[in-house]
Amino acid sequence: MMKDYGLEGYSWFKRLYKHRVKWSTALNNEYFSAGILSSQRSESTNHAIGFQTSKTTSVTDFFGIFETTVRRWRSEEERKEFNGIRSTATSVYPLVDLLLHASQVYTVKLFRIFERQFALAMGTRATYLPVDDPLLVYRVHPAASEDGAHHVTYDCSNQLIECTCRKFQVMGMFCSHIIRVLHMHSVGEILNMYILRRWIKFSKKAVWERLLPSDIRRSERCQ
Ligand SMILES: [Zn+2]
């Protein structure tokens, strides 16, 4: 586009293009963003504070509004944390080991995202691709179509797995393609390294004390 529209001489466009991985969703799928777009971030800030302020709001008034907002957020966070710890998600799908493990580890909201990917996984087809490699490579695509196919590479010896869709890198949650392959190999647990502390129950405790999800589950059983 820089070439097509003759923008190479414009410093503002050149700078924007130089930093393209920071704003282009097609190019920044190696970075964790929790699936939140930069535009959503500014919109949510506007939604939280912007509607209470105007151009004539003084700094003192703004600070008061900001403090009240943060107090409300923290209170809401405490309430959700309390409810999240004391509830375990149920599912309309049979709780196979992988789904059961996800329901025990993730908060209800995150489990719903995992459950959605699990449901999508059941509607996909995985084809083994023989390659000259000790790793297993599968082509995973919707059963009804070849469109949207991705390649999943799986190392059975240490259960390392990755997918070309990069959902895990961006969102911190397995995609339907990976779940399909894990299900095929009867894997019943998500490895600690694939469970982000921020998505689990007791996430505050896990983050502050740098605990692994399995440590959390052990201490939960001891209580
Ligand atoms: Zn994928």
Coordinates of N, CA and C and ligand atoms in Angstrom, one line a residue:
M1 N 0.8 -1.2 0.0 CA 0.0 0.0 0.0 C 0.9 1.3 0.0
M2 N 2.0 1.2 0.7 CA 2.9 2.3 0.7 C 3.4 2.6 -0.7
K3 N 3.7 1.5 -1.5 CA 4.1 1.7 -2.8 C 3.0 2.1 -3.7
D4 N 1.9 1.4 -3.6 CA 0.7 1.7 -4.5 C 0.2 3.1 -4.4
Y5 N 0.2 3.6 -3.2 CA -0.3 4.9 -3.0 C 0.7 6.0 -2.9
G6 N 2.0 5.7 -3.2 CA 3.1 6.6 -3.3 C 3.3 7.4 -1.9
L7 N 3.3 6.6 -0.8 CA 3.4 7.2 0.5 C 4.9 7.1 1.1
E8 N 5.8 6.6 0.2 CA 7.1 6.4 0.8 C 7.9 7.7 1.2
G9 N 7.4 8.8 0.6 CA 8.1 10.1 0.9 C 7.5 10.8 2.1
Y10 N 6.4 10.2 2.7 CA 5.8 10.9 3.9 C 6.3 10.3 5.2
S11 N 6.9 11.1 6.0 CA 7.6 10.6 7.2 C 6.6 10.0 8.2
W12 N 5.4 10.6 8.3 CA 4.3 10.0 9.2 C 3.9 8.6 8.8
F13 N 3.7 8.4 7.5 CA 3.4 7.0 7.1 C 4.5 6.1 7.2
K14 N 5.7 6.6 7.0 CA 6.9 5.7 7.1 C 7.1 5.3 8.5
R15 N 6.9 6.2 9.5 CA 7.0 5.8 10.9 C 5.9 4.8 11.3
L16 N 4.7 5.0 10.8 CA 3.6 4.1 11.0 C 3.8 2.7 10.5
Y17 N 4.4 2.7 9.3 CA 4.7 1.4 8.6 C 5.8 0.7 9.4
K18 N 6.8 1.5 9.9 CA 7.9 0.9 10.6 C 7.4 0.1 11.9
H19 N 6.4 0.7 12.5 CA 5.9 0.1 13.7 C 4.6 -0.8 13.5
R20 N 4.6 -1.4 12.2 CA 3.4 -2.1 11.8 C 3.0 -3.3 12.7
V21 N 4.1 -3.9 13.3 CA 3.7 -5.1 14.1 C 3.0 -4.7 15.4
K22 N 3.1 -3.4 15.8 CA 2.4 -3.0 17.0 C 0.9 -2.7 16.8
W23 N 0.5 -2.5 15.5 CA -0.9 -2.2 15.3 C -1.6 -3.1 14.3
S24 N -0.9 -3.9 13.6 CA -1.6 -4.7 12.6 C -1.8 -6.1 13.2
T25 N -3.1 -6.5 13.3 CA -3.4 -7.8 13.8 C -2.9 -8.9 13.0
A26 N -2.7 -8.7 11.7 CA -2.1 -9.7 10.8 C -0.7 -10.0 11.1
L27 N 0.0 -9.0 11.7 CA 1.5 -9.1 11.9 C 1.9 -9.3 13.3
N28 N 1.0 -9.1 14.3 CA 1.4 -9.2 15.7 C 0.8 -10.4 16.4
N29 N 0.7 -11.5 15.7 CA 0.2 -12.7 16.3 C 1.2 -13.5 17.1
E30 N 2.4 -12.9 17.4 CA 3.4 -13.6 18.2 C 3.3 -13.0 19.6
Y31 N 2.5 -11.9 19.8 CA 2.5 -11.2 21.1 C 1.2 -11.4 21.8
F32 N 1.3 -11.6 23.1 CA 0.1 -11.8 24.0 C -0.7 -10.5 24.1
S33 N -2.0 -10.6 23.8 CA -2.8 -9.4 24.0 C -4.1 -9.7 24.7
A34 N -4.3 -10.9 25.1 CA -5.5 -11.4 25.7 C -6.7 -11.3 24.8
G35 N -6.4 -11.2 23.5 CA -7.4 -11.1 22.5 C -8.1 -9.7 22.4
I36 N -7.5 -8.7 23.1 CA -8.1 -7.4 23.1 C -7.4 -6.5 22.1
L37 N -8.2 -5.9 21.3 CA -7.6 -5.0 20.2 C -7.3 -3.6 20.9
S38 N -6.3 -2.9 20.3 CA -5.9 -1.6 20.9 C -7.1 -0.7 20.9
S39 N -8.0 -0.8 19.8 CA -9.1 0.1 19.8 C -10.1 -0.2 20.9
Q40 N -10.2 -1.5 21.3 CA -11.1 -1.8 22.4 C -10.6 -1.2 23.7
R41 N -9.2 -1.2 23.9 CA -8.7 -0.6 25.1 C -9.1 0.8 25.3
S42 N -9.0 1.6 24.3 CA -9.3 3.0 24.4 C -10.8 3.2 24.6
E43 N -11.6 2.3 23.9 CA -13.1 2.4 24.0 C -13.5 2.1 25.4
S44 N -12.9 1.1 26.1 CA -13.3 0.7 27.4 C -12.8 1.8 28.4
T45 N -11.7 2.5 28.2 CA -11.3 3.6 29.0 C -12.3 4.7 28.9
N46 N -12.7 5.0 27.7 CA -13.7 6.0 27.5 C -15.0 5.7 28.3
H47 N -15.4 4.4 28.1 CA -16.6 3.9 28.7 C -16.6 4.1 30.3
A48 N -15.4 3.8 30.8 CA -15.3 3.8 32.3 C -15.2 5.2 32.9
I49 N -14.4 6.1 32.2 CA -14.2 7.4 32.8 C -14.7 8.5 32.0
G50 N -14.6 8.3 30.7 CA -14.9 9.4 29.7 C -16.3 10.0 29.9
F51 N -17.3 9.1 30.1 CA -18.6 9.6 30.2 C -18.9 10.5 31.4
Q52 N -18.0 10.5 32.4 CA -18.2 11.3 33.6 C -17.5 12.6 33.5
T53 N -16.7 12.8 32.5 CA -15.9 14.0 32.5 C -16.2 14.7 31.2
S54 N -15.7 16.0 31.2 CA -15.8 16.8 29.9 C -14.6 17.6 29.8
K55 N -14.5 18.5 28.8 CA -13.3 19.3 28.5 C -13.1 20.3 29.7
T56 N -14.2 20.6 30.4 CA -14.1 21.6 31.5 C -13.8 21.0 32.8
T57 N -13.8 19.7 32.9 CA -13.5 19.1 34.2 C -12.1 19.4 34.7
S58 N -12.1 19.9 36.0 CA -10.8 20.2 36.6 C -10.0 19.0 36.9
V59 N -8.7 19.2 37.1 CA -7.8 18.0 37.5 C -8.3 17.4 38.8
T60 N -8.6 18.3 39.8 CA -9.1 17.8 41.1 C -10.3 16.9 40.9
D61 N -11.3 17.4 40.2 CA -12.5 16.6 40.0 C -12.2 15.3 39.2
F62 N -11.4 15.4 38.2 CA -11.0 14.2 37.5 C -10.4 13.2 38.4
F63 N -9.5 13.6 39.3 CA -8.8 12.7 40.2 C -9.9 12.0 41.1
G64 N -10.8 12.8 41.6 CA -11.9 12.2 42.4 C -12.7 11.1 41.7
I65 N -13.0 11.4 40.4 CA -13.8 10.5 39.6 C -12.9 9.2 39.3
F66 N -11.6 9.5 39.1 CA -10.7 8.3 38.8 C -10.6 7.4 40.0
E67 N -10.5 8.0 41.2 CA -10.4 7.2 42.5 C -11.6 6.4 42.7
T68 N -12.8 7.0 42.5 CA -14.1 6.3 42.7 C -14.2 5.1 41.7
T69 N -13.7 5.4 40.5 CA -13.8 4.3 39.4 C -12.9 3.2 39.8
V70 N -11.7 3.5 40.3 CA -10.8 2.4 40.6 C -11.3 1.6 41.8
R71 N -11.9 2.3 42.8 CA -12.5 1.6 44.0 C -13.6 0.7 43.5
R72 N -14.4 1.1 42.6 CA -15.5 0.3 42.0 C -15.0 -0.9 41.3
W73 N -13.9 -0.7 40.5 CA -13.3 -1.8 39.8 C -12.8 -2.9 40.8
R74 N -12.1 -2.4 41.8 CA -11.5 -3.3 42.8 C -12.5 -4.1 43.6
S75 N -13.6 -3.4 43.9 CA -14.7 -4.1 44.6 C -15.3 -5.2 43.7
E76 N -15.5 -4.8 42.4 CA -16.1 -5.7 41.5 C -15.1 -6.9 41.3
E77 N -13.9 -6.7 41.3 CA -12.9 -7.7 41.1 C -12.9 -8.7 42.3
E78 N -13.0 -8.1 43.5 CA -13.1 -9.0 44.7 C -14.3 -9.9 44.6
R79 N -15.4 -9.3 44.2 CA -16.7 -10.0 44.2 C -16.6 -11.2 43.1
K80 N -16.0 -10.9 42.0 CA -15.9 -11.9 40.9 C -14.9 -13.0 41.4
E81 N -13.8 -12.6 42.0 CA -12.8 -13.5 42.5 C -13.5 -14.5 43.5
F82 N -14.3 -13.9 44.4 CA -14.9 -14.7 45.5 C -15.9 -15.7 44.8
N83 N -16.7 -15.3 43.9 CA -17.6 -16.2 43.2 C -16.9 -17.2 42.3
G84 N -15.8 -16.8 41.7 CA -15.1 -17.7 40.8 C -14.4 -18.8 41.5
I85 N -13.9 -18.5 42.7 CA -13.2 -19.5 43.5 C -14.2 -20.6 44.0
R86 N -15.4 -20.2 44.3 CA -16.4 -21.1 44.9 C -17.3 -21.8 43.9
S87 N -17.0 -21.6 42.6 CA -17.9 -22.3 41.7 C -17.1 -23.0 40.7
T88 N -17.6 -24.1 40.2 CA -17.0 -24.9 39.2 C -18.0 -25.0 38.0
A89 N -17.5 -24.8 36.8 CA -18.3 -24.7 35.7 C -18.9 -26.1 35.3
T90 N -20.1 -26.2 34.9 CA -20.7 -27.4 34.4 C -20.7 -27.2 32.9
S91 N -20.9 -28.3 32.2 CA -20.9 -28.2 30.7 C -22.1 -29.1 30.1
V92 N -22.5 -28.6 28.9 CA -23.5 -29.4 28.2 C -22.9 -30.6 27.5
Y93 N -21.5 -30.6 27.5 CA -20.8 -31.7 26.8 C -20.4 -32.7 27.9
P94 N -20.2 -33.9 27.5 CA -19.7 -34.9 28.5 C -18.3 -34.4 28.9
L95 N -18.1 -34.4 30.2 CA -16.8 -33.9 30.8 C -15.7 -34.9 30.6
V96 N -15.2 -35.0 29.4 CA -14.0 -35.9 29.2 C -12.8 -35.2 29.9
D97 N -11.8 -36.0 30.1 CA -10.7 -35.6 31.0 C -10.2 -34.2 30.8
L98 N -10.0 -33.8 29.5 CA -9.4 -32.5 29.2 C -10.4 -31.4 29.5
L99 N -11.7 -31.6 29.3 CA -12.7 -30.6 29.6 C -12.9 -30.5 31.1
L100 N -12.8 -31.6 31.8 CA -12.9 -31.7 33.3 C -11.8 -30.9 33.9
H101 N -10.6 -31.1 33.4 CA -9.4 -30.4 33.9 C -9.5 -28.9 33.7
A102 N -10.0 -28.5 32.5 CA -10.2 -27.1 32.2 C -11.2 -26.5 33.2
S103 N -12.3 -27.2 33.5 CA -13.3 -26.7 34.4 C -12.8 -26.5 35.8
Q104 N -11.8 -27.4 36.2 CA -11.2 -27.3 37.6 C -10.2 -26.2 37.7
V105 N -9.5 -25.9 36.6 CA -8.4 -24.9 36.6 C -8.9 -23.5 36.3
Y106 N -9.6 -23.3 35.2 CA -10.0 -22.0 34.7 C -11.2 -21.4 35.5
T107 N -11.3 -20.1 35.5 CA -12.5 -19.4 36.0 C -13.6 -19.8 35.1
V108 N -14.8 -19.6 35.5 CA -16.0 -20.0 34.7 C -16.0 -19.3 33.4
K109 N -15.7 -18.0 33.4 CA -15.7 -17.2 32.1 C -14.7 -17.8 31.1
L110 N -13.5 -18.1 31.6 CA -12.4 -18.6 30.7 C -12.8 -20.1 30.3
F111 N -13.4 -20.8 31.2 CA -13.8 -22.2 30.8 C -14.8 -22.1 29.7
R112 N -15.7 -21.1 29.7 CA -16.6 -21.0 28.6 C -15.9 -20.8 27.2
I113 N -14.8 -20.1 27.2 CA -14.0 -19.9 26.0 C -13.4 -21.2 25.6
F114 N -12.8 -21.9 26.6 CA -12.2 -23.2 26.3 C -13.3 -24.2 25.8
E115 N -14.4 -24.2 26.4 CA -15.5 -25.1 26.0 C -16.0 -24.8 24.6
R116 N -16.0 -23.6 24.2 CA -16.4 -23.2 22.8 C -15.3 -23.8 21.8
Q117 N -14.1 -23.7 22.2 CA -13.0 -24.2 21.3 C -13.1 -25.7 21.3
F118 N -13.5 -26.3 22.4 CA -13.6 -27.8 22.5 C -14.8 -28.2 21.5
A119 N -15.9 -27.5 21.6 CA -17.0 -27.8 20.7 C -16.6 -27.7 19.2
L120 N -15.9 -26.6 18.9 CA -15.4 -26.4 17.5 C -14.4 -27.6 17.1
A121 N -13.6 -28.0 18.1 CA -12.7 -29.1 17.8 C -13.4 -30.4 17.4
M122 N -14.5 -30.6 18.0 CA -15.3 -31.9 17.7 C -15.8 -31.9 16.3
G123 N -15.9 -30.7 15.7 CA -16.4 -30.6 14.3 C -15.3 -30.5 13.3
T124 N -14.1 -30.8 13.7 CA -12.9 -30.7 12.8 C -12.4 -32.1 12.4
R125 N -11.6 -32.1 11.4 CA -11.0 -33.3 10.9 C -9.4 -33.1 11.0
A126 N -8.7 -34.1 11.5 CA -7.3 -34.0 11.6 C -6.6 -35.0 10.7
T127 N -5.8 -34.6 9.8 CA -5.1 -35.5 8.9 C -3.6 -35.5 9.2
Y128 N -3.1 -36.7 9.4 CA -1.6 -36.8 9.7 C -0.8 -36.6 8.5
L129 N 0.2 -35.7 8.6 CA 1.1 -35.4 7.5 C 2.4 -36.1 7.7
P130 N 2.8 -37.1 6.9 CA 4.1 -37.7 7.2 C 5.2 -36.8 6.7
V131 N 6.0 -36.4 7.7 CA 7.1 -35.5 7.4 C 8.4 -36.2 8.0
D132 N 9.5 -35.8 7.4 CA 10.8 -36.3 7.9 C 11.2 -35.7 9.2
D133 N 10.5 -36.1 10.3 CA 10.7 -35.4 11.5 C 10.2 -36.2 12.7
P134 N 10.9 -36.2 13.8 CA 10.3 -36.9 15.0 C 9.0 -36.3 15.5
L135 N 8.7 -35.1 15.1 CA 7.5 -34.5 15.5 C 6.3 -35.0 14.7
L136 N 5.1 -34.9 15.3 CA 3.9 -35.3 14.5 C 3.3 -34.0 14.0
V137 N 2.9 -34.0 12.8 CA 2.3 -32.8 12.2 C 0.9 -33.2 11.6
Y138 N -0.1 -32.4 12.0 CA -1.5 -32.7 11.6 C -2.0 -31.5 10.8
R139 N -2.8 -31.7 9.8 CA -3.5 -30.7 9.2 C -5.0 -30.7 9.7
V140 N -5.4 -29.7 10.4 CA -6.7 -29.7 11.0 C -7.6 -28.7 10.3
H141 N -8.8 -29.1 9.9 CA -9.7 -28.2 9.3 C -11.2 -28.6 9.6
P142 N -12.1 -27.7 9.4 CA -13.5 -28.0 9.6 C -13.9 -29.2 8.8
A143 N -14.7 -30.1 9.4 CA -15.1 -31.4 8.7 C -15.8 -31.1 7.3
A144 N -16.5 -30.0 7.3 CA -17.3 -29.8 6.1 C -16.6 -29.0 5.0
S145 N -15.4 -28.5 5.3 CA -14.7 -27.7 4.4 C -13.1 -27.7 4.6
E146 N -12.4 -27.5 3.5 CA -10.9 -27.4 3.7 C -10.5 -26.0 4.0
D147 N -11.4 -25.1 4.0 CA -11.0 -23.7 4.3 C -10.7 -23.6 5.8
G148 N -9.8 -22.7 6.1 CA -9.4 -22.4 7.5 C -8.6 -23.5 8.1
A149 N -7.8 -24.2 7.2 CA -7.0 -25.3 7.7 C -5.7 -24.8 8.4
H150 N -5.3 -25.4 9.5 CA -4.1 -25.0 10.2 C -3.3 -26.3 10.5
H151 N -2.0 -26.1 10.7 CA -1.1 -27.2 11.0 C -0.7 -27.2 12.5
V152 N -0.9 -28.4 13.0 CA -0.5 -28.5 14.5 C 0.7 -29.4 14.5
T153 N 1.7 -29.0 15.3 CA 2.9 -29.8 15.5 C 2.9 -30.3 16.9
Y154 N 3.0 -31.6 17.1 CA 2.9 -32.2 18.4 C 4.1 -33.1 18.7
D155 N 4.8 -32.8 19.8 CA 5.9 -33.6 20.3 C 5.4 -34.5 21.4
C156 N 5.1 -35.8 21.1 CA 4.5 -36.7 22.1 C 5.4 -36.9 23.3
S157 N 6.8 -36.8 23.1 CA 7.7 -37.1 24.2 C 7.6 -36.2 25.4
N158 N 7.3 -34.9 25.1 CA 7.1 -33.9 26.2 C 5.8 -33.1 26.1
Q159 N 5.0 -33.5 25.2 CA 3.6 -32.9 25.1 C 3.7 -31.5 24.6
L160 N 4.8 -31.0 24.0 CA 4.8 -29.7 23.5 C 4.0 -29.6 22.2
I161 N 3.2 -28.6 22.1 CA 2.3 -28.5 20.9 C 2.2 -27.0 20.5
E162 N 2.1 -26.9 19.2 CA 1.8 -25.5 18.7 C 1.0 -25.5 17.4
C163 N 0.3 -24.5 17.1 CA -0.6 -24.4 15.9 C -0.2 -23.1 15.1
T164 N -0.4 -23.2 13.8 CA 0.0 -22.1 13.0 C -1.0 -20.9 13.1
C165 N -2.2 -21.2 13.8 CA -3.2 -20.1 13.9 C -2.7 -19.1 15.0
R166 N -1.8 -19.5 15.9 CA -1.2 -18.7 16.9 C -2.1 -18.2 18.0
K167 N -3.3 -18.8 18.1 CA -4.2 -18.4 19.1 C -3.7 -18.4 20.5
F168 N -2.9 -19.5 20.8 CA -2.3 -19.6 22.2 C -1.4 -18.4 22.4
Q169 N -0.6 -18.0 21.5 CA 0.4 -16.9 21.7 C -0.4 -15.6 21.9
V170 N -1.5 -15.4 21.2 CA -2.2 -14.1 21.4 C -3.1 -14.1 22.6
M171 N -3.8 -15.3 22.8 CA -4.9 -15.3 23.8 C -4.5 -16.0 25.1
G172 N -3.5 -16.9 25.0 CA -3.2 -17.7 26.1 C -4.1 -18.9 26.4
M173 N -4.8 -19.3 25.3 CA -5.8 -20.3 25.4 C -5.7 -21.2 24.2
F174 N -5.8 -22.6 24.4 CA -5.7 -23.5 23.2 C -6.8 -23.2 22.2
C175 N -6.4 -23.4 20.9 CA -7.4 -23.3 19.8 C -8.0 -24.6 19.6
S176 N -9.1 -24.6 18.8 CA -9.8 -25.9 18.5 C -8.9 -26.9 17.8
H177 N -7.9 -26.4 17.0 CA -7.0 -27.3 16.3 C -6.1 -28.1 17.3
I178 N -5.6 -27.4 18.3 CA -4.7 -28.1 19.3 C -5.6 -29.1 20.1
I179 N -6.8 -28.6 20.5 CA -7.6 -29.5 21.3 C -8.0 -30.7 20.6
R180 N -8.2 -30.6 19.3 CA -8.5 -31.8 18.4 C -7.4 -32.8 18.5
V181 N -6.2 -32.3 18.4 CA -5.0 -33.2 18.4 C -4.8 -33.9 19.8
L182 N -4.9 -33.0 20.8 CA -4.8 -33.6 22.2 C -5.8 -34.6 22.5
H183 N -7.1 -34.3 22.0 CA -8.2 -35.3 22.2 C -7.9 -36.6 21.5
M184 N -7.4 -36.5 20.3 CA -7.0 -37.7 19.5 C -6.0 -38.6 20.2
H185 N -5.1 -37.9 21.0 CA -4.0 -38.6 21.7 C -4.4 -38.9 23.1
S186 N -5.7 -38.7 23.4 CA -6.2 -39.0 24.8 C -5.4 -38.3 25.9
V187 N -5.0 -37.1 25.6 CA -4.4 -36.3 26.6 C -5.5 -35.7 27.5
G188 N -5.3 -35.9 28.8 CA -6.4 -35.6 29.8 C -6.1 -34.3 30.6
E189 N -4.9 -33.8 30.5 CA -4.6 -32.6 31.3 C -3.8 -31.6 30.5
I190 N -4.0 -30.3 30.8 CA -3.3 -29.3 30.1 C -2.0 -29.0 30.9
L191 N -0.9 -29.0 30.2 CA 0.4 -28.9 30.9 C 0.4 -27.5 31.6
N192 N 1.1 -27.4 32.8 CA 1.2 -26.2 33.5 C 1.7 -25.0 32.6
M193 N 2.7 -25.3 31.8 CA 3.2 -24.3 31.0 C 2.2 -23.7 30.0
Y194 N 1.1 -24.4 29.7 CA 0.1 -23.8 28.8 C -1.1 -23.2 29.6
I195 N -1.0 -23.1 30.9 CA -2.1 -22.5 31.7 C -1.6 -21.2 32.2
L196 N -2.1 -20.1 31.7 CA -1.7 -18.8 32.2 C -2.3 -18.5 33.5
R197 N -1.4 -18.0 34.4 CA -1.9 -17.8 35.8 C -3.0 -16.8 35.8
R198 N -3.0 -15.9 34.9 CA -4.1 -14.8 35.0 C -5.5 -15.4 34.6
W199 N -5.5 -16.6 34.0 CA -6.8 -17.1 33.7 C -7.4 -18.1 34.7
I200 N -6.6 -18.4 35.7 CA -7.1 -19.5 36.6 C -7.8 -19.0 37.9
K201 N -8.4 -19.9 38.6 CA -9.0 -19.6 39.9 C -7.8 -19.3 40.8
F202 N -8.0 -18.5 41.8 CA -6.9 -18.1 42.7 C -5.8 -17.4 41.9
S203 N -6.2 -16.7 40.9 CA -5.1 -16.1 40.0 C -4.3 -15.1 40.8
K204 N -4.9 -14.3 41.7 CA -4.1 -13.3 42.5 C -3.0 -14.0 43.3
K205 N -3.5 -15.1 44.0 CA -2.5 -15.9 44.8 C -1.4 -16.4 44.0
A206 N -1.8 -17.0 42.8 CA -0.9 -17.6 41.9 C 0.2 -16.6 41.4
V207 N -0.3 -15.4 41.0 CA 0.6 -14.4 40.5 C 1.5 -13.9 41.6
W208 N 1.0 -13.5 42.8 CA 1.8 -13.0 43.8 C 2.8 -14.0 44.3
E209 N 2.4 -15.2 44.5 CA 3.3 -16.2 45.1 C 4.0 -17.0 44.0
R210 N 3.8 -16.7 42.7 CA 4.4 -17.3 41.6 C 4.2 -18.9 41.7
L211 N 3.0 -19.3 42.0 CA 2.6 -20.7 42.1 C 2.2 -21.2 40.7
L212 N 2.4 -22.5 40.5 CA 2.0 -23.2 39.3 C 0.5 -23.6 39.5
P213 N -0.3 -23.7 38.4 CA -1.7 -24.1 38.6 C -1.8 -25.4 39.4
S214 N -0.8 -26.3 39.2 CA -0.9 -27.6 39.9 C -0.7 -27.4 41.4
D215 N 0.1 -26.4 41.8 CA 0.3 -26.1 43.2 C -1.0 -25.6 43.8
I216 N -1.6 -24.7 43.1 CA -2.9 -24.2 43.5 C -3.9 -25.3 43.8
R217 N -4.0 -26.2 42.8 CA -5.0 -27.3 43.0 C -4.6 -28.2 44.2
R218 N -3.3 -28.4 44.5 CA -2.9 -29.2 45.6 C -3.4 -28.5 46.9
S219 N -3.0 -27.1 47.0 CA -3.4 -26.4 48.2 C -4.9 -26.3 48.4
E220 N -5.6 -26.2 47.3 CA -7.1 -26.2 47.3 C -7.6 -27.5 48.0
R221 N -7.0 -28.6 47.6 CA -7.5 -29.9 48.2 C -7.1 -30.0 49.6
C222 N -6.0 -29.3 50.1 CA -5.6 -29.4 51.5 C -6.5 -28.6 52.4
Q223 N -7.2 -27.6 51.8 CA -8.0 -26.7 52.7 C -9.3 -27.4 53.2
Ligands
ZN1 ZN -5.0 -23.3 15.9

